[in-house]
mmCIF file of N, CA and C in Angstrom:
data_model
loop_
_atom_site.group_PDB
_atom_site.id
_atom_site.type_symbol
_atom_site.label_atom_id
_atom_site.label_comp_id
_atom_site.label_asym_id
_atom_site.label_seq_id
_atom_site.Cartn_x
_atom_site.Cartn_y
_atom_site.Cartn_z
ATOM 1 N N UNK A 1360 85.524 86.621 42.153
ATOM 2 C CA UNK A 1360 85.404 86.145 43.131
ATOM 3 C C UNK A 1360 84.123 85.369 43.162
ATOM 4 N N UNK A 1361 84.285 83.951 43.706
ATOM 5 C CA UNK A 1361 83.238 82.951 43.476
ATOM 6 C C UNK A 1361 82.174 83.108 44.580
ATOM 7 N N UNK A 1362 82.320 83.677 45.541
ATOM 8 C CA UNK A 1362 81.441 83.389 46.632
ATOM 9 C C UNK A 1362 81.619 82.957 47.934
ATOM 10 N N UNK A 1363 82.861 82.449 48.086
ATOM 11 C CA UNK A 1363 83.151 81.737 49.653
ATOM 12 C C UNK A 1363 83.568 82.832 50.557
ATOM 13 N N UNK A 1364 83.304 82.459 51.763
ATOM 14 C CA UNK A 1364 83.626 83.428 52.838
ATOM 15 C C UNK A 1364 83.739 82.749 54.265
ATOM 16 N N UNK A 1365 84.437 83.323 55.255
ATOM 17 C CA UNK A 1365 84.605 82.811 56.413
ATOM 18 C C UNK A 1365 83.629 84.011 57.230
ATOM 19 N N UNK A 1366 82.845 83.358 58.006
ATOM 20 C CA UNK A 1366 81.942 84.323 58.984
ATOM 21 C C UNK A 1366 82.401 84.232 60.417
ATOM 22 N N UNK A 1367 82.808 85.213 60.901
ATOM 23 C CA UNK A 1367 83.280 85.035 62.268
ATOM 24 C C UNK A 1367 82.496 86.128 63.272
ATOM 25 N N UNK A 1368 81.700 85.260 64.203
ATOM 26 C CA UNK A 1368 80.688 86.074 64.795
ATOM 27 C C UNK A 1368 81.332 85.810 66.394
ATOM 28 N N UNK A 1369 80.579 86.858 66.988
ATOM 29 C CA UNK A 1369 80.866 86.922 68.375
ATOM 30 C C UNK A 1369 79.648 87.447 69.076
ATOM 31 N N UNK A 1370 79.563 87.328 70.395
ATOM 32 C CA UNK A 1370 78.363 87.646 71.321
ATOM 33 C C UNK A 1370 78.935 88.950 72.026
ATOM 34 N N UNK A 1371 78.697 88.708 73.423
ATOM 35 C CA UNK A 1371 79.279 89.800 74.358
ATOM 36 C C UNK A 1371 80.656 89.741 75.068
ATOM 37 N N UNK A 1372 81.035 90.790 75.333
ATOM 38 C CA UNK A 1372 82.512 90.985 75.852
ATOM 39 C C UNK A 1372 82.082 90.307 77.395
ATOM 40 N N UNK A 1373 83.121 89.364 77.776
ATOM 41 C CA UNK A 1373 83.176 88.992 79.297
ATOM 42 C C UNK A 1373 83.182 90.342 80.069
ATOM 43 N N UNK A 1374 82.341 90.454 81.107
ATOM 44 C CA UNK A 1374 82.251 91.386 81.947
ATOM 45 C C UNK A 1374 83.822 91.567 82.903
ATOM 46 N N UNK A 1375 84.342 92.883 82.677
ATOM 47 C CA UNK A 1375 85.148 93.118 83.466
ATOM 48 C C UNK A 1375 86.711 92.943 82.641
ATOM 49 N N UNK A 1376 86.145 92.542 81.364
ATOM 50 C CA UNK A 1376 87.284 92.193 80.551
ATOM 51 C C UNK A 1376 87.375 93.151 79.256
ATOM 52 N N UNK A 1377 86.635 94.295 79.316
ATOM 53 C CA UNK A 1377 86.418 95.254 78.214
ATOM 54 C C UNK A 1377 87.463 95.623 77.412
ATOM 55 N N UNK A 1378 88.464 96.184 78.244
ATOM 56 C CA UNK A 1378 89.705 96.912 77.627
ATOM 57 C C UNK A 1378 90.446 95.987 76.872
ATOM 58 N N UNK A 1379 90.757 94.602 77.424
ATOM 59 C CA UNK A 1379 91.230 93.580 76.895
ATOM 60 C C UNK A 1379 90.655 93.073 75.640
ATOM 61 N N UNK A 1380 89.217 93.155 75.793
ATOM 62 C CA UNK A 1380 88.522 92.704 74.517
ATOM 63 C C UNK A 1380 88.722 93.851 73.470
ATOM 64 N N UNK A 1381 88.622 94.990 73.900
ATOM 65 C CA UNK A 1381 88.995 96.010 72.598
ATOM 66 C C UNK A 1381 90.380 95.817 71.814
ATOM 67 N N UNK A 1382 91.368 95.555 72.781
ATOM 68 C CA UNK A 1382 92.666 95.440 72.542
ATOM 69 C C UNK A 1382 92.756 94.048 71.490
ATOM 70 N N UNK A 1383 92.201 93.008 71.854
ATOM 71 C CA UNK A 1383 92.015 91.753 70.852
ATOM 72 C C UNK A 1383 91.388 92.023 69.708
ATOM 73 N N UNK A 1384 90.180 92.688 69.628
ATOM 74 C CA UNK A 1384 89.365 93.294 68.666
ATOM 75 C C UNK A 1384 90.281 93.967 67.529
ATOM 76 N N UNK A 1385 90.944 94.972 68.012
ATOM 77 C CA UNK A 1385 91.767 95.615 67.200
ATOM 78 C C UNK A 1385 92.924 94.923 66.715
ATOM 79 N N UNK A 1386 93.440 94.006 67.322
ATOM 80 C CA UNK A 1386 94.542 93.090 66.880
ATOM 81 C C UNK A 1386 94.203 92.172 65.640
ATOM 82 N N UNK A 1387 92.511 91.623 65.924
ATOM 83 C CA UNK A 1387 92.016 90.786 64.971
ATOM 84 C C UNK A 1387 91.661 91.615 63.606
ATOM 85 N N UNK A 1388 91.301 92.936 63.804
ATOM 86 C CA UNK A 1388 91.129 93.927 62.451
ATOM 87 C C UNK A 1388 92.374 93.917 61.686
ATOM 88 N N UNK A 1389 93.408 94.345 62.637
ATOM 89 C CA UNK A 1389 94.924 94.517 61.688
ATOM 90 C C UNK A 1389 95.170 93.190 61.232
ATOM 91 N N UNK A 1390 94.929 92.160 61.859
ATOM 92 C CA UNK A 1390 95.460 90.891 61.090
ATOM 93 C C UNK A 1390 94.456 90.535 60.057
ATOM 94 N N UNK A 1391 93.221 90.732 59.984
ATOM 95 C CA UNK A 1391 92.102 90.593 58.812
ATOM 96 C C UNK A 1391 92.434 91.384 57.701
ATOM 97 N N UNK A 1392 93.052 92.700 58.279
ATOM 98 C CA UNK A 1392 93.545 93.604 57.054
ATOM 99 C C UNK A 1392 94.692 93.284 56.312
ATOM 100 N N UNK A 1393 95.724 92.506 57.193
ATOM 101 C CA UNK A 1393 97.029 92.180 56.713
ATOM 102 C C UNK A 1393 96.581 90.931 55.476
ATOM 103 N N UNK A 1394 95.583 90.140 55.955
ATOM 104 C CA UNK A 1394 95.216 89.120 54.963
ATOM 105 C C UNK A 1394 94.762 89.718 53.457
ATOM 106 N N UNK A 1395 93.912 90.639 53.703
ATOM 107 C CA UNK A 1395 93.571 91.383 52.465
ATOM 108 C C UNK A 1395 94.671 91.918 51.736
ATOM 109 N N UNK A 1396 95.741 92.492 52.385
ATOM 110 C CA UNK A 1396 96.828 93.279 51.691
ATOM 111 C C UNK A 1396 97.774 92.239 51.319
ATOM 112 N N UNK A 1397 97.860 90.914 51.741
ATOM 113 C CA UNK A 1397 98.614 89.729 51.042
ATOM 114 C C UNK A 1397 97.869 89.155 50.055
ATOM 115 N N UNK A 1398 96.760 89.286 50.062
ATOM 116 C CA UNK A 1398 95.903 88.555 48.770
ATOM 117 C C UNK A 1398 95.261 87.416 49.543
ATOM 118 N N UNK A 1399 95.362 86.991 50.715
ATOM 119 C CA UNK A 1399 95.101 85.745 51.124
ATOM 120 C C UNK A 1399 93.299 85.965 50.876
ATOM 121 N N UNK A 1400 92.929 86.953 51.327
ATOM 122 C CA UNK A 1400 91.487 87.249 51.205
ATOM 123 C C UNK A 1400 90.940 88.448 50.007
ATOM 124 N N UNK A 1401 90.194 88.391 49.510
ATOM 125 C CA UNK A 1401 89.624 89.377 48.624
ATOM 126 C C UNK A 1401 89.014 90.625 49.327
ATOM 127 N N UNK A 1402 88.377 90.479 50.293
ATOM 128 C CA UNK A 1402 87.395 91.609 51.089
ATOM 129 C C UNK A 1402 87.231 91.197 52.316
ATOM 130 N N UNK A 1403 86.806 92.305 53.346
ATOM 131 C CA UNK A 1403 86.476 92.090 54.378
ATOM 132 C C UNK A 1403 85.520 93.187 54.912
ATOM 133 N N UNK A 1404 84.534 92.587 55.679
ATOM 134 C CA UNK A 1404 83.486 93.332 56.417
ATOM 135 C C UNK A 1404 83.549 93.213 57.664
ATOM 136 N N UNK A 1405 83.540 94.434 58.688
ATOM 137 C CA UNK A 1405 83.320 93.938 60.082
ATOM 138 C C UNK A 1405 82.084 94.628 60.383
ATOM 139 N N UNK A 1406 81.344 94.083 61.228
ATOM 140 C CA UNK A 1406 80.024 94.817 61.572
ATOM 141 C C UNK A 1406 79.670 94.580 62.928
ATOM 142 N N UNK A 1407 79.323 95.661 63.885
ATOM 143 C CA UNK A 1407 78.931 95.432 64.943
ATOM 144 C C UNK A 1407 77.184 95.738 64.997
ATOM 145 N N UNK A 1408 76.493 95.044 65.655
ATOM 146 C CA UNK A 1408 75.239 95.081 65.637
ATOM 147 C C UNK A 1408 74.630 95.960 66.775
ATOM 148 N N UNK A 1409 73.688 96.564 66.426
ATOM 149 C CA UNK A 1409 72.995 97.459 67.614
ATOM 150 C C UNK A 1409 72.296 96.531 68.774
ATOM 151 N N UNK A 1410 72.061 96.904 69.758
ATOM 152 C CA UNK A 1410 71.489 96.050 70.901
ATOM 153 C C UNK A 1410 70.029 95.507 70.211
ATOM 154 N N UNK A 1411 69.945 94.517 70.278
ATOM 155 C CA UNK A 1411 68.732 93.754 70.007
ATOM 156 C C UNK A 1411 67.991 92.797 70.635
ATOM 157 N N UNK A 1412 68.740 92.255 71.614
ATOM 158 C CA UNK A 1412 68.153 91.187 72.676
ATOM 159 C C UNK A 1412 68.598 89.722 72.149
ATOM 160 N N UNK A 1413 69.276 89.563 71.047
ATOM 161 C CA UNK A 1413 69.667 88.445 70.541
ATOM 162 C C UNK A 1413 71.307 88.115 71.061
ATOM 163 N N UNK A 1414 71.665 87.022 70.704
ATOM 164 C CA UNK A 1414 73.104 86.486 71.109
ATOM 165 C C UNK A 1414 74.251 87.252 70.452
ATOM 166 N N UNK A 1415 73.903 87.413 69.075
ATOM 167 C CA UNK A 1415 74.989 88.024 68.013
ATOM 168 C C UNK A 1415 74.896 89.422 68.239
ATOM 169 N N UNK A 1416 76.578 89.586 68.598
ATOM 170 C CA UNK A 1416 76.905 91.120 68.944
ATOM 171 C C UNK A 1416 77.585 91.857 67.661
ATOM 172 N N UNK A 1417 78.177 91.009 66.687
ATOM 173 C CA UNK A 1417 78.710 91.291 65.531
ATOM 174 C C UNK A 1417 79.397 90.194 64.914
ATOM 175 N N UNK A 1418 80.051 90.687 63.677
ATOM 176 C CA UNK A 1418 80.724 89.519 62.948
ATOM 177 C C UNK A 1418 81.632 90.394 61.832
ATOM 178 N N UNK A 1419 82.338 89.561 61.608
ATOM 179 C CA UNK A 1419 83.361 89.916 60.267
ATOM 180 C C UNK A 1419 83.158 88.897 59.150
ATOM 181 N N UNK A 1420 83.306 89.385 57.930
ATOM 182 C CA UNK A 1420 82.903 88.351 56.875
ATOM 183 C C UNK A 1420 84.203 88.689 56.056
ATOM 184 N N UNK A 1421 85.054 87.675 56.078
ATOM 185 C CA UNK A 1421 86.204 87.669 55.132
ATOM 186 C C UNK A 1421 85.906 86.834 53.824
ATOM 187 N N UNK A 1422 85.939 87.334 52.764
ATOM 188 C CA UNK A 1422 85.568 86.882 51.404
ATOM 189 C C UNK A 1422 86.699 86.497 50.539
ATOM 190 N N UNK A 1423 86.505 85.462 49.615
ATOM 191 C CA UNK A 1423 87.946 85.097 48.999
ATOM 192 C C UNK A 1423 87.756 83.731 48.386
ATOM 193 N N UNK A 1424 88.830 83.418 47.813
ATOM 194 C CA UNK A 1424 88.879 81.838 47.112
ATOM 195 C C UNK A 1424 88.746 80.852 48.174
ATOM 196 N N UNK A 1425 87.969 79.692 47.872
ATOM 197 C CA UNK A 1425 87.793 78.496 49.125
ATOM 198 C C UNK A 1425 89.080 78.022 49.300
ATOM 199 N N UNK A 1426 90.073 77.954 48.609
ATOM 200 C CA UNK A 1426 91.335 77.246 48.869
ATOM 201 C C UNK A 1426 92.161 78.201 49.860
ATOM 202 N N UNK A 1427 92.038 79.551 49.547
ATOM 203 C CA UNK A 1427 92.892 80.518 50.072
ATOM 204 C C UNK A 1427 92.425 80.525 51.793
ATOM 205 N N UNK A 1428 90.920 80.532 51.770
ATOM 206 C CA UNK A 1428 90.279 80.683 53.029
ATOM 207 C C UNK A 1428 90.518 79.524 53.827
ATOM 208 N N UNK A 1429 90.662 78.166 53.365
ATOM 209 C CA UNK A 1429 90.824 76.958 53.985
ATOM 210 C C UNK A 1429 92.233 77.350 54.472
ATOM 211 N N UNK A 1430 93.211 77.803 53.933
ATOM 212 C CA UNK A 1430 94.660 77.986 54.353
ATOM 213 C C UNK A 1430 94.683 78.977 55.658
ATOM 214 N N UNK A 1431 93.909 80.008 55.329
ATOM 215 C CA UNK A 1431 93.710 81.016 56.510
ATOM 216 C C UNK A 1431 93.251 80.359 57.626
ATOM 217 N N UNK A 1432 92.085 79.719 57.510
ATOM 218 C CA UNK A 1432 91.457 79.006 58.568
ATOM 219 C C UNK A 1432 92.262 77.888 59.557
ATOM 220 N N UNK A 1433 93.188 77.465 58.834
ATOM 221 C CA UNK A 1433 94.081 76.369 59.336
ATOM 222 C C UNK A 1433 95.398 76.868 59.744
ATOM 223 N N UNK A 1434 95.615 78.226 59.515
ATOM 224 C CA UNK A 1434 97.022 78.872 60.000
ATOM 225 C C UNK A 1434 97.066 78.926 61.259
ATOM 226 N N UNK A 1435 98.451 79.016 61.809
ATOM 227 C CA UNK A 1435 98.626 79.221 63.217
ATOM 228 C C UNK A 1435 98.226 80.492 63.866
ATOM 229 N N UNK A 1436 98.437 81.400 62.940
ATOM 230 C CA UNK A 1436 98.014 82.740 63.113
ATOM 231 C C UNK A 1436 96.409 83.127 63.504
ATOM 232 N N UNK A 1437 95.765 82.437 62.516
ATOM 233 C CA UNK A 1437 94.221 82.517 62.708
ATOM 234 C C UNK A 1437 93.640 81.660 63.942
ATOM 235 N N UNK A 1438 94.294 80.656 64.177
ATOM 236 C CA UNK A 1438 93.890 79.908 65.401
ATOM 237 C C UNK A 1438 94.466 80.625 66.648
ATOM 238 N N UNK A 1439 95.598 81.453 66.658
ATOM 239 C CA UNK A 1439 95.855 82.371 67.671
ATOM 240 C C UNK A 1439 94.856 83.463 68.140
ATOM 241 N N UNK A 1440 94.493 83.824 66.875
ATOM 242 C CA UNK A 1440 93.329 85.027 66.902
ATOM 243 C C UNK A 1440 92.223 84.460 67.646
ATOM 244 N N UNK A 1441 91.842 83.302 67.012
ATOM 245 C CA UNK A 1441 90.381 82.853 67.474
ATOM 246 C C UNK A 1441 90.688 82.655 69.076
ATOM 247 N N UNK A 1442 91.547 81.783 69.488
ATOM 248 C CA UNK A 1442 91.824 81.476 70.775
ATOM 249 C C UNK A 1442 91.899 82.728 71.694
ATOM 250 N N UNK A 1443 92.491 83.723 71.293
ATOM 251 C CA UNK A 1443 92.436 84.853 71.824
ATOM 252 C C UNK A 1443 91.118 85.447 72.257
ATOM 253 N N UNK A 1444 90.482 85.275 71.186
ATOM 254 C CA UNK A 1444 89.110 85.954 71.178
ATOM 255 C C UNK A 1444 88.274 85.091 72.112
ATOM 256 N N UNK A 1445 88.382 83.968 71.900
ATOM 257 C CA UNK A 1445 87.505 82.889 73.005
ATOM 258 C C UNK A 1445 87.761 83.123 74.350
ATOM 259 N N UNK A 1446 88.901 83.482 74.813
ATOM 260 C CA UNK A 1446 89.059 83.827 76.037
ATOM 261 C C UNK A 1446 88.801 85.358 76.721
ATOM 262 N N UNK A 1447 88.111 85.957 75.741
ATOM 263 C CA UNK A 1447 87.880 87.626 76.075
ATOM 264 C C UNK A 1447 86.304 87.929 75.820
ATOM 265 N N UNK A 1448 85.980 86.802 74.853
ATOM 266 C CA UNK A 1448 84.407 87.270 74.388
ATOM 267 C C UNK A 1448 83.768 86.018 74.292
ATOM 268 N N UNK A 1449 82.287 86.149 74.701
ATOM 269 C CA UNK A 1449 81.507 84.779 74.581
ATOM 270 C C UNK A 1449 81.060 84.645 73.238
ATOM 271 N N UNK A 1450 80.805 83.422 72.918
ATOM 272 C CA UNK A 1450 80.083 83.137 71.703
ATOM 273 C C UNK A 1450 80.742 83.231 70.530
ATOM 274 N N UNK A 1451 82.293 82.993 70.510
ATOM 275 C CA UNK A 1451 83.033 83.225 69.242
ATOM 276 C C UNK A 1451 82.791 81.938 68.427
ATOM 277 N N UNK A 1452 82.422 82.194 66.929
ATOM 278 C CA UNK A 1452 82.401 81.072 66.149
ATOM 279 C C UNK A 1452 82.856 81.447 64.982
ATOM 280 N N UNK A 1453 83.423 80.374 64.235
ATOM 281 C CA UNK A 1453 83.787 80.669 62.795
ATOM 282 C C UNK A 1453 83.177 79.591 61.778
ATOM 283 N N UNK A 1454 82.479 79.986 60.662
ATOM 284 C CA UNK A 1454 81.660 79.281 59.964
ATOM 285 C C UNK A 1454 81.942 79.415 58.580
ATOM 286 N N UNK A 1455 82.095 78.504 57.720
ATOM 287 C CA UNK A 1455 82.253 78.698 56.259
ATOM 288 C C UNK A 1455 80.866 79.326 55.814
ATOM 289 N N UNK A 1456 80.890 79.979 54.856
ATOM 290 C CA UNK A 1456 79.683 80.864 54.372
ATOM 291 C C UNK A 1456 79.851 80.708 52.812
ATOM 292 N N UNK A 1457 78.662 81.129 52.264
ATOM 293 C CA UNK A 1457 78.526 81.409 50.740
ATOM 294 C C UNK A 1457 77.776 82.634 50.525
ATOM 295 N N UNK A 1458 78.184 83.289 49.420
ATOM 296 C CA UNK A 1458 77.673 84.638 49.026
ATOM 297 C C UNK A 1458 77.793 84.548 47.323
ATOM 298 N N UNK A 1459 77.226 85.475 46.631
ATOM 299 C CA UNK A 1459 77.397 85.551 45.359
ATOM 300 C C UNK A 1459 77.243 84.125 44.598
ATOM 301 N N UNK A 1460 78.117 84.022 43.584
ATOM 302 C CA UNK A 1460 77.846 82.594 42.962
ATOM 303 C C UNK A 1460 77.897 81.439 43.330
ATOM 304 N N UNK A 1461 78.608 81.415 44.372
ATOM 305 C CA UNK A 1461 78.460 80.189 45.445
ATOM 306 C C UNK A 1461 76.983 79.893 46.014
ATOM 307 N N UNK A 1462 76.331 81.247 46.329
ATOM 308 C CA UNK A 1462 75.159 81.060 47.040
ATOM 309 C C UNK A 1462 74.081 80.441 45.892
ATOM 310 N N UNK A 1463 74.132 81.089 44.574
ATOM 311 C CA UNK A 1463 73.487 80.660 43.608
ATOM 312 C C UNK A 1463 73.343 78.791 43.314
ATOM 313 N N UNK A 1464 74.853 78.604 43.563
ATOM 314 C CA UNK A 1464 74.851 77.145 43.218
ATOM 315 C C UNK A 1464 74.323 76.508 44.129
ATOM 316 N N UNK A 1465 74.395 76.837 45.404
ATOM 317 C CA UNK A 1465 73.836 76.074 46.619
ATOM 318 C C UNK A 1465 72.400 76.164 46.633
ATOM 319 N N UNK A 1466 71.556 77.235 46.262
ATOM 320 C CA UNK A 1466 70.426 77.157 45.965
ATOM 321 C C UNK A 1466 69.935 76.426 44.831
ATOM 322 N N UNK A 1467 70.447 76.188 43.893
ATOM 323 C CA UNK A 1467 70.246 75.205 42.639
ATOM 324 C C UNK A 1467 70.296 73.817 43.219
ATOM 325 N N UNK A 1468 71.285 73.569 43.928
ATOM 326 C CA UNK A 1468 71.626 72.267 44.710
ATOM 327 C C UNK A 1468 70.294 72.121 45.503
ATOM 328 N N UNK A 1469 69.711 72.915 46.217
ATOM 329 C CA UNK A 1469 68.537 72.811 47.339
ATOM 330 C C UNK A 1469 67.336 72.545 46.501
ATOM 331 N N UNK A 1470 67.140 73.295 45.201
ATOM 332 C CA UNK A 1470 66.136 73.017 44.231
ATOM 333 C C UNK A 1470 66.132 71.631 43.786
ATOM 334 N N UNK A 1471 67.294 71.138 43.367
ATOM 335 C CA UNK A 1471 67.485 69.964 42.717
ATOM 336 C C UNK A 1471 66.929 68.738 43.847
ATOM 337 N N UNK A 1472 67.535 68.996 44.781
ATOM 338 C CA UNK A 1472 67.205 67.875 46.143
ATOM 339 C C UNK A 1472 65.570 67.970 46.498
ATOM 340 N N UNK A 1473 65.199 69.436 46.498
ATOM 341 C CA UNK A 1473 63.731 69.528 46.885
ATOM 342 C C UNK A 1473 62.813 68.472 45.612
ATOM 343 N N UNK A 1474 63.165 68.787 44.553
ATOM 344 C CA UNK A 1474 62.750 67.910 43.356
ATOM 345 C C UNK A 1474 62.458 66.529 43.441
ATOM 346 N N UNK A 1475 63.870 66.094 43.937
ATOM 347 C CA UNK A 1475 63.920 64.779 44.238
ATOM 348 C C UNK A 1475 63.316 64.153 45.227
ATOM 349 N N UNK A 1476 62.942 64.994 46.371
ATOM 350 C CA UNK A 1476 62.427 64.754 47.533
ATOM 351 C C UNK A 1476 61.062 64.831 47.752
ATOM 352 N N UNK A 1477 60.499 65.472 46.891
ATOM 353 C CA UNK A 1477 58.896 65.980 46.897
ATOM 354 C C UNK A 1477 58.260 64.947 46.038
#
């Protein structure tokens, strides 16, 4: 695993829609697990944050090959899942992320650019 990931974050459930939000969350987790089972992603972490006064309520981190993650992100089913979540939870966002070896490469690029700009 080179270190590419998709970060899927969310804030709070829309008030009055908690039951539907739980349904959509469970559907999303099942979908993400199916991606792991079929080899589209290498690993999955799902995290709920404890109350802290900030906007981020939780996130999922889908790790894998950059090309496969791009395919996942562009798939009809991924877009369907994100659209459903957006209708039931505030602050849903999907961001490409770097971990592991890819993080090291990004830090190296940052250091190189700092050297050129300072």
